[in-house]
Coordinates of N, CA and C and ligand atoms in Angstrom, one line a residue:
M242 N 7.0 31.8 12.7 CA 7.1 30.4 12.1 C 7.7 29.8 13.9
T243 N 7.7 28.4 13.6 CA 7.3 27.3 14.8 C 8.6 26.5 13.5
E244 N 9.4 26.0 14.5 CA 10.8 25.2 14.2 C 9.7 24.2 13.1
R245 N 9.0 23.2 13.5 CA 8.2 22.2 12.9 C 7.1 23.4 11.2
D246 N 7.8 24.0 11.0 CA 7.1 25.1 10.3 C 8.7 25.2 9.4
G247 N 9.4 25.5 10.7 CA 10.6 26.0 9.2 C 11.3 23.7 9.1
M248 N 10.7 23.1 9.2 CA 11.2 21.5 8.8 C 11.1 21.7 8.1
E249 N 9.4 21.9 7.6 CA 8.6 22.0 6.5 C 9.0 22.0 5.5
R250 N 9.8 23.7 5.6 CA 10.1 24.6 3.6 C 11.4 23.4 3.4
E251 N 11.8 23.0 5.1 CA 13.6 22.1 4.1 C 13.7 20.6 4.1
G252 N 11.6 20.3 4.0 CA 12.1 18.7 3.7 C 12.2 17.9 4.4
A253 N 12.5 18.4 6.1 CA 12.6 17.0 7.0 C 11.1 16.4 7.0
C254 N 10.3 17.6 7.1 CA 8.6 17.1 8.0 C 8.4 15.7 8.1
W255 N 9.2 15.5 9.2 CA 7.9 14.4 9.6 C 9.1 13.0 9.2
G256 N 9.8 12.4 8.1 CA 9.1 11.8 7.1 C 7.8 11.3 6.8
R257 N 7.2 12.6 6.2 CA 5.9 12.1 5.6 C 5.9 11.9 4.4
R258 N 7.1 11.4 4.0 CA 7.5 11.6 2.6 C 6.0 10.6 1.7
P259 N 6.2 10.9 0.3 CA 4.6 10.7 -0.8 C 5.9 9.3 -1.0
V260 N 5.3 7.9 -1.0 CA 6.2 6.5 -1.7 C 5.5 6.2 -2.7
I261 N 6.1 6.0 -3.8 CA 5.9 5.9 -5.1 C 7.1 4.8 -5.6
G262 N 6.4 3.2 -5.7 CA 7.5 2.5 -6.6 C 6.6 2.3 -7.3
A263 N 7.3 0.9 -7.9 CA 7.4 -0.1 -8.9 C 6.2 0.1 -8.3
G264 N 4.4 -0.4 -8.9 CA 3.8 -0.7 -9.2 C 2.8 -0.3 -7.5
L265 N 2.8 0.9 -7.4 CA 2.8 1.6 -6.8 C 2.1 2.6 -6.3
A266 N 1.0 2.8 -6.1 CA 0.1 4.1 -6.0 C 1.1 5.0 -5.0
L267 N 0.9 6.7 -5.3 CA 1.1 6.9 -4.6 C -0.1 6.7 -3.1
V268 N 1.0 7.1 -2.3 CA 0.5 7.3 -1.0 C -0.5 8.5 0.1
P269 N -0.8 8.6 1.0 CA -1.2 9.9 1.4 C 0.9 9.6 2.6
W270 N 1.0 11.1 3.0 CA 1.6 10.6 3.4 C 1.8 10.2 4.8
L271 N 2.5 9.4 5.3 CA 2.6 9.2 6.5 C 2.6 10.1 7.0
V272 N 2.6 9.8 8.2 CA 2.2 10.7 9.9 C 3.0 10.3 10.8
R273 N 4.0 10.9 11.1 CA 4.6 10.0 12.0 C 4.3 10.4 13.4
P274 N 4.0 9.0 14.1 CA 3.8 8.5 15.7 C 4.7 9.8 16.4
A275 N 3.6 10.2 17.4 CA 4.1 11.2 18.3 C 5.2 11.1 19.5
R276 N 5.9 11.9 19.2 CA 6.9 11.6 20.7 C 6.6 12.2 21.8
A277 N 7.2 11.9 23.3 CA 6.8 11.9 24.2 C 7.7 13.9 23.7
D278 N 8.5 14.3 24.1 CA 8.7 15.7 23.7 C 8.2 16.6 22.6
D279 N 7.3 16.1 21.5 CA 6.1 16.3 20.7 C 6.0 17.4 21.9
D280 N 5.5 19.6 21.4 CA 4.1 19.6 21.6 C 3.2 19.5 20.6
P281 N 2.4 18.7 21.3 CA 0.8 18.4 20.4 C -0.3 19.1 19.9
S282 N 0.3 20.9 20.7 CA -0.6 21.7 20.0 C 0.1 22.0 18.4
E283 N 1.4 21.9 17.7 CA 2.8 21.6 16.5 C 2.2 20.3 16.4
L284 N 1.5 19.6 16.3 CA 2.0 18.1 15.0 C 0.9 18.0 14.4
H285 N 0.5 18.0 13.1 CA 0.0 18.0 12.2 C -1.3 17.0 12.5
P286 N -2.4 17.1 11.5 CA -3.4 15.9 12.0 C -2.7 14.9 12.2
Q287 N -3.4 14.0 13.0 CA -3.1 12.7 13.2 C -4.2 12.4 13.5
P288 N -4.4 10.3 12.5 CA -5.8 9.4 12.8 C -6.4 9.6 14.0
G289 N -8.1 10.1 14.4 CA -8.3 10.8 15.4 C -8.3 11.7 16.0
D290 N -8.3 12.5 15.1 CA -7.8 13.6 15.6 C -10.6 14.4 14.6
R291 N -10.8 15.8 15.7 CA -11.8 15.7 15.9 C -11.5 17.3 14.6
L292 N -12.1 17.7 14.3 CA -11.9 18.7 13.4 C -13.4 20.1 14.4
V293 N -12.9 20.6 14.2 CA -12.9 22.1 15.6 C -13.6 23.3 14.3
F294 N -14.8 24.2 15.2 CA -14.6 25.5 14.2 C -14.2 26.8 14.8
L295 N -12.8 26.9 13.9 CA -12.2 28.3 14.0 C -13.4 29.6 14.4
T296 N -13.7 29.5 13.3 CA -14.7 31.0 14.5 C -16.0 30.9 14.4
G297 N -16.8 31.9 14.1 CA -18.0 31.9 13.8 C -18.9 31.3 15.1
P298 N -19.8 31.7 15.7 CA -20.8 31.7 16.7 C -20.6 30.5 16.9
N299 N -19.9 28.8 16.5 CA -19.9 27.5 16.6 C -18.0 27.5 17.4
K300 N -17.9 28.0 17.2 CA -15.9 28.4 17.3 C -15.6 26.9 18.5
G301 N -14.9 26.7 18.0 CA -14.0 25.5 19.7 C -15.0 25.1 19.3
H302 N -16.1 24.8 18.1 CA -17.4 23.3 19.0 C -16.3 22.4 17.7
V303 N -17.4 21.2 18.3 CA -16.8 19.6 17.0 C -17.5 20.1 16.2
I304 N -16.7 20.2 14.5 CA -17.0 20.5 14.3 C -18.1 18.8 13.1
K305 N -19.4 18.5 13.3 CA -20.9 17.4 12.8 C -21.7 18.2 11.3
P306 N -21.0 17.1 11.1 CA -22.1 17.9 9.3 C -23.3 18.2 9.1
D307 N -24.0 17.6 9.8 CA -24.8 18.8 10.2 C -24.8 19.3 10.2
D308 N -24.1 20.6 10.5 CA -23.3 22.1 10.9 C -23.2 21.7 9.9
L309 N -22.8 22.0 9.5 CA -22.2 22.8 7.4 C -23.3 22.8 6.8
P310 N -23.6 23.6 6.2 CA -24.7 24.5 5.1 C -24.0 23.6 4.2
L311 N -25.3 22.4 3.0 CA -24.9 21.7 2.1 C -24.5 22.9 0.2
G312 N -22.4 21.9 0.1 CA -23.3 22.6 -1.3 C -22.2 23.7 -0.7
G313 N -21.8 24.0 0.3 CA -20.9 25.3 0.8 C -21.5 26.9 1.1
P314 N -20.6 27.4 2.0 CA -19.0 28.1 1.9 C -19.0 27.1 2.4
Q315 N -17.1 27.4 1.8 CA -16.5 26.0 3.7 C -16.1 26.9 4.8
V316 N -15.7 26.3 5.4 CA -15.6 27.2 6.8 C -14.0 26.4 7.5
Q317 N -13.9 26.9 8.8 CA -12.2 26.7 9.0 C -11.6 26.5 10.1
A318 N -11.2 25.4 9.7 CA -10.7 24.9 11.0 C -9.6 24.2 11.5
Y319 N -9.3 23.2 12.8 CA -8.7 23.2 13.3 C -8.4 22.5 14.0
P320 N -7.3 21.0 13.7 CA -7.5 19.5 14.1 C -7.6 19.8 15.1
Q321 N -8.9 18.9 16.6 CA -8.6 19.1 17.7 C -7.9 16.7 18.8
S322 N -7.3 16.8 19.0 CA -7.2 16.0 19.8 C -7.7 15.1 20.5
P323 N -7.8 12.9 20.1 CA -9.2 13.7 20.9 C -9.7 14.0 22.4
D324 N -8.1 14.0 23.4 CA -8.2 14.5 24.5 C -8.0 15.9 24.6
G325 N -9.1 17.1 23.4 CA -9.0 18.5 23.4 C -8.3 19.3 23.6
V326 N -6.5 18.9 23.0 CA -5.7 19.2 22.8 C -6.3 20.4 21.0
L327 N -6.6 21.5 20.9 CA -6.6 21.7 19.7 C -5.3 21.9 18.8
R328 N -4.5 21.4 17.8 CA -3.9 21.6 16.9 C -3.4 22.7 16.2
D329 N -3.6 24.4 17.2 CA -3.3 25.2 16.9 C -1.5 26.0 16.1
G330 N -1.2 24.9 16.8 CA 0.0 25.9 17.1 C 1.4 26.5 15.6
S331 N 1.6 25.2 15.0 CA 1.4 24.9 12.9 C 0.3 25.9 13.1
R332 N 0.6 26.9 12.4 CA -0.1 28.0 10.5 C -0.7 26.7 9.1
L333 N 0.6 25.8 9.2 CA 0.7 24.7 8.6 C -0.8 23.7 8.9
N334 N -1.7 23.9 10.0 CA -2.5 23.6 10.0 C -4.2 23.2 10.0
L335 N -3.8 24.3 9.7 CA -5.0 25.4 9.0 C -6.0 24.5 8.3
L336 N -7.6 24.3 8.7 CA -8.2 23.7 7.7 C -9.1 24.6 7.5
I337 N -9.4 23.7 6.0 CA -11.6 24.4 5.5 C -12.0 23.0 5.1
V338 N -12.7 23.2 5.1 CA -14.0 22.1 5.8 C -15.6 22.1 5.1
A339 N -16.2 21.5 4.4 CA -17.1 21.5 3.6 C -17.8 20.5 3.2
R340 N -19.6 21.0 3.4 CA -20.0 19.8 2.5 C -20.8 19.0 1.9
F341 N -21.0 18.6 0.7 CA -22.0 18.2 -0.3 C -23.0 16.9 -0.4
D342 N -23.3 17.5 -1.1 CA -24.2 15.6 -1.6 C -22.9 14.7 -2.0
P343 N -22.9 13.4 -1.5 CA -21.9 12.8 -1.8 C -22.4 12.3 -2.9
A344 N -23.4 12.2 -3.9 CA -23.5 12.0 -5.2 C -22.5 13.2 -6.7
N345 N -22.4 13.9 -5.7 CA -21.5 15.4 -6.8 C -19.9 15.5 -6.1
L346 N -19.1 14.2 -5.3 CA -18.4 14.4 -5.7 C -17.8 13.7 -6.5
S347 N -16.4 13.7 -6.5 CA -15.8 13.0 -8.1 C -15.5 11.5 -7.1
P348 N -14.7 10.3 -7.6 CA -14.6 9.1 -6.6 C -13.9 9.7 -5.8
E349 N -12.7 9.7 -6.1 CA -11.2 9.7 -5.7 C -12.0 10.7 -4.4
T350 N -12.8 11.9 -4.1 CA -12.9 13.3 -3.3 C -13.9 12.2 -1.5
L351 N -15.0 11.5 -2.8 CA -16.1 10.6 -1.8 C -15.0 9.6 -1.2
A352 N -14.0 9.1 -1.9 CA -13.5 8.1 -1.5 C -12.7 8.7 0.4
R353 N -12.5 9.6 0.8 CA -11.7 10.8 1.5 C -12.6 11.4 2.9
A354 N -13.7 11.4 2.1 CA -15.2 12.3 3.0 C -15.7 12.0 3.9
A355 N -16.3 11.6 5.1 CA -16.9 11.1 5.4 C -17.9 12.3 6.0
G356 N -19.8 11.6 6.0 CA -20.4 12.3 6.2 C -21.2 13.1 4.3
G357 N -20.0 13.1 3.3 CA -19.9 14.5 2.1 C -19.3 15.6 2.9
V358 N -18.6 15.3 4.2 CA -18.1 16.2 4.3 C -16.3 16.1 3.9
V359 N -16.1 17.0 3.0 CA -14.8 17.2 2.6 C -13.3 18.0 3.0
A360 N -12.3 17.5 3.5 CA -11.3 18.6 4.3 C -10.1 18.6 3.3
Y361 N -9.7 19.9 3.3 CA -8.6 20.5 2.5 C -7.6 21.2 3.5
S362 N -6.4 21.2 3.3 CA -5.1 22.2 3.3 C -6.5 23.7 3.1
G363 N -6.1 24.6 4.4 CA -6.5 25.6 4.0 C -5.4 27.2 4.0
V364 N -4.7 26.7 3.5 CA -2.8 27.3 2.6 C -3.1 27.5 1.9
C365 N -3.4 28.3 0.3 CA -2.9 28.1 -0.9 C -1.8 27.3 -1.0
T366 N -1.2 27.0 -2.2 CA -0.3 26.1 -2.5 C 0.3 27.5 -2.7
H367 N 0.1 28.2 -3.7 CA 0.6 30.2 -4.5 C 2.1 30.3 -4.0
Q368 N 1.5 31.2 -2.7 CA 2.3 32.1 -1.8 C 1.7 32.1 -0.4
G369 N 0.3 30.6 0.2 CA 0.6 30.1 1.6 C -0.6 31.1 2.2
C370 N -0.8 31.9 1.6 CA -2.0 32.8 2.2 C -3.5 31.5 2.4
P371 N -4.4 32.1 3.4 CA -5.7 31.4 3.9 C -6.4 31.5 2.5
V372 N -7.4 29.9 2.8 CA -8.1 29.9 1.1 C -10.0 30.4 2.0
N373 N -10.0 32.0 2.1 CA -11.2 32.7 2.4 C -11.9 32.9 1.8
A374 N -12.5 32.1 1.0 CA -13.3 32.5 -0.2 C -13.8 31.9 -1.1
W375 N -14.8 32.3 -1.2 CA -15.8 31.4 -1.3 C -16.7 31.6 -3.1
S376 N -16.8 31.4 -4.2 CA -17.7 31.9 -5.3 C -18.6 31.2 -5.3
D377 N -19.5 31.4 -5.4 CA -21.2 31.0 -5.0 C -21.9 30.4 -6.0
E378 N -21.0 31.2 -7.5 CA -21.3 31.1 -9.4 C -20.7 29.5 -9.0
Q379 N -19.8 29.5 -8.8 CA -19.4 27.7 -9.4 C -19.3 27.7 -8.4
K380 N -18.9 27.6 -7.0 CA -19.6 26.7 -5.9 C -17.8 25.9 -6.0
M381 N -16.9 27.3 -5.5 CA -15.2 26.7 -5.6 C -15.5 27.1 -4.1
M382 N -13.4 27.0 -4.5 CA -12.8 27.7 -3.0 C -11.8 28.7 -3.1
V383 N -12.1 30.2 -3.2 CA -10.8 31.0 -3.5 C -10.0 31.3 -2.1
C384 N -8.7 32.1 -2.9 CA -7.1 32.0 -2.4 C -7.7 33.9 -2.6
S385 N -8.3 34.3 -1.1 CA -8.8 36.2 -1.6 C -6.8 36.7 -2.3
C386 N -6.1 36.0 -1.9 CA -4.8 37.1 -2.0 C -4.9 37.6 -3.8
H387 N -4.6 35.9 -4.6 CA -3.8 36.3 -6.5 C -5.4 35.3 -7.3
G388 N -6.4 34.8 -6.1 CA -7.8 34.2 -7.2 C -7.4 33.0 -7.4
S389 N -6.9 32.7 -7.0 CA -6.3 31.2 -7.0 C -7.6 30.0 -6.7
T390 N -8.2 29.7 -7.0 CA -9.5 29.0 -7.4 C -9.7 27.3 -7.4
Y391 N -10.1 26.2 -6.6 CA -10.1 25.3 -5.8 C -11.5 24.7 -6.2
D392 N -11.4 23.6 -6.4 CA -12.7 22.7 -6.6 C -12.6 21.9 -5.7
P393 N -13.8 21.9 -5.0 CA -13.9 20.9 -3.8 C -14.4 20.1 -3.3
R394 N -15.2 19.5 -4.5 CA -15.9 18.4 -5.1 C -15.0 17.8 -5.7
D395 N -14.1 18.0 -6.6 CA -12.8 16.5 -7.4 C -12.0 18.1 -6.4
G396 N -11.5 17.2 -5.2 CA -10.4 16.5 -5.1 C -9.3 18.4 -4.3
A397 N -9.9 19.6 -5.0 CA -9.4 20.9 -4.6 C -8.4 21.2 -5.6
K398 N -9.2 20.5 -6.9 CA -8.0 20.2 -8.5 C -8.0 21.7 -8.3
L399 N -6.9 22.7 -9.3 CA -7.2 23.6 -8.9 C -7.6 23.9 -10.4
V400 N -8.4 25.3 -10.6 CA -9.2 25.6 -12.0 C -8.7 26.3 -12.5
F401 N -8.7 27.3 -11.6 CA -8.2 29.1 -11.9 C -7.0 29.4 -10.8
G402 N -6.0 30.5 -11.6 CA -4.6 31.3 -11.6 C -3.0 30.4 -11.1
P403 N -2.8 31.5 -10.3 CA -1.2 30.8 -10.2 C -1.2 30.2 -9.5
A404 N -1.5 29.1 -8.8 CA -1.5 28.2 -7.8 C -0.7 26.6 -8.4
P405 N 0.1 26.3 -8.1 CA 1.0 25.1 -8.5 C 0.0 23.9 -8.7
R406 N -0.6 23.4 -7.5 CA -1.7 22.6 -7.5 C -2.0 22.3 -6.2
A407 N -2.6 21.1 -7.1 CA -4.2 21.9 -6.1 C -4.0 21.4 -4.9
L408 N -5.2 21.9 -3.4 CA -4.6 21.9 -2.3 C -4.8 20.5 -1.6
P409 N -3.6 20.6 -0.5 CA -3.5 19.1 0.0 C -4.8 18.4 1.0
H410 N -5.0 16.9 0.4 CA -7.0 16.5 1.4 C -6.5 15.9 2.8
L411 N -7.1 16.0 3.1 CA -7.3 15.4 4.1 C -8.3 14.9 4.2
P412 N -7.6 13.0 4.6 CA -8.9 12.3 4.6 C -9.9 11.9 5.8
L413 N -11.1 11.5 5.9 CA -12.3 11.7 6.9 C -12.2 10.9 7.1
K414 N -13.5 9.6 8.3 CA -13.8 9.0 8.0 C -14.9 9.3 10.0
L415 N -16.2 8.2 9.2 CA -17.4 8.6 10.3 C -16.8 8.7 12.4
V416 N -16.8 8.8 13.1 CA -16.9 7.5 13.6 C -18.1 8.0 14.7
D417 N -19.1 7.6 15.7 CA -20.0 7.9 15.8 C -21.1 9.4 15.0
G418 N -21.2 9.2 14.4 CA -21.3 10.1 13.2 C -20.8 12.4 13.5
V419 N -19.7 11.8 13.3 CA -18.3 12.8 14.3 C -17.6 12.7 12.8
P420 N -17.3 14.2 12.1 CA -16.0 13.3 11.1 C -14.9 13.8 11.9
V421 N -13.8 12.8 11.4 CA -12.5 12.5 12.3 C -11.6 12.0 11.0
V422 N -10.1 12.3 11.8 CA -9.1 12.5 10.2 C -8.7 10.5 10.2
A423 N -8.9 10.3 9.0 CA -8.5 9.4 8.6 C -7.2 9.1 8.6
T424 N -6.3 10.1 7.9 CA -4.5 9.7 7.2 C -4.3 11.3 7.6
G425 N -2.9 10.5 7.9 CA -2.4 12.1 6.5 C -2.5 12.8 5.4
F426 N -2.3 14.1 5.2 CA -2.7 14.7 4.3 C -1.6 14.2 2.8
S427 N -2.8 14.1 1.7 CA -1.7 14.1 -0.1 C -0.6 14.3 -0.1
E428 N -0.6 15.6 0.4 CA 0.1 16.0 0.1 C 1.1 16.8 0.5
R429 N 2.5 17.8 0.4 CA 3.3 18.4 1.2 C 1.9 19.3 1.7
L430 N 2.6 20.4 2.9 CA 1.4 21.4 3.0 C 2.9 22.7 2.7
G431 N 2.0 23.5 1.9 CA 2.1 24.9 1.6 C 2.0 25.8 0.6
G432 N 2.6 27.0 0.6 CA 3.1 27.7 -0.6 C 4.2 26.7 -1.2
E433 N 4.6 27.5 -2.7 CA 5.9 27.7 -3.1 C 6.9 28.2 -1.7
S434 N 6.4 29.1 -1.2 CA 7.6 29.1 -0.7 C 7.3 28.8 0.6
A435 N 6.7 28.7 0.8 CA 6.3 28.6 2.6 C 6.2 26.8 3.5
Ligands
LIG774 S1 -1.1 33.1 -2.1 FE1 -2.8 32.4 -3.0 S2 -3.2 32.9 -4.6 FE2 -1.5 33.5 -5.2

């Protein structure tokens, strides 16, 4: 566990608090601007970061929409800064990324997708296991620890299992045909005790 992960648990959380007020909707958790003494590998995804394959034949390569199978399954990834720093210093930075026909995405999910590509936290909101399995029958992402099942076409909402909430959503935008981080995560990262 890094010091920064500990801060997440304790709620210090880099000032990335949801802002709710009269007449205001929930807005994405704010991304604290990087400081000179930050370890860039531990920073959570920053606007402009690209997504990089964690495993497989494309390991280490920047994800482009056509690299992903249409309709799933998801791939695991980490954010990478524009100058090439892989942000793998926090286990909470694990991402899962998939591509769908935009016509099959909910309006909220479509607004956060780029070229049909969606990105979520890869850390289960139950007890923090990686969400590393896929149900081809349901077209949904599954945590293999206790079976929590999330719908990637509808904001990774929980459809089955013990997890208490959806996976945090990482909004994307297309820059020169490449999905990059648009804003911070939609919610707090990690499981109930992580
Ligand atoms: S940690 Fe994912 S379902 Fe329990």
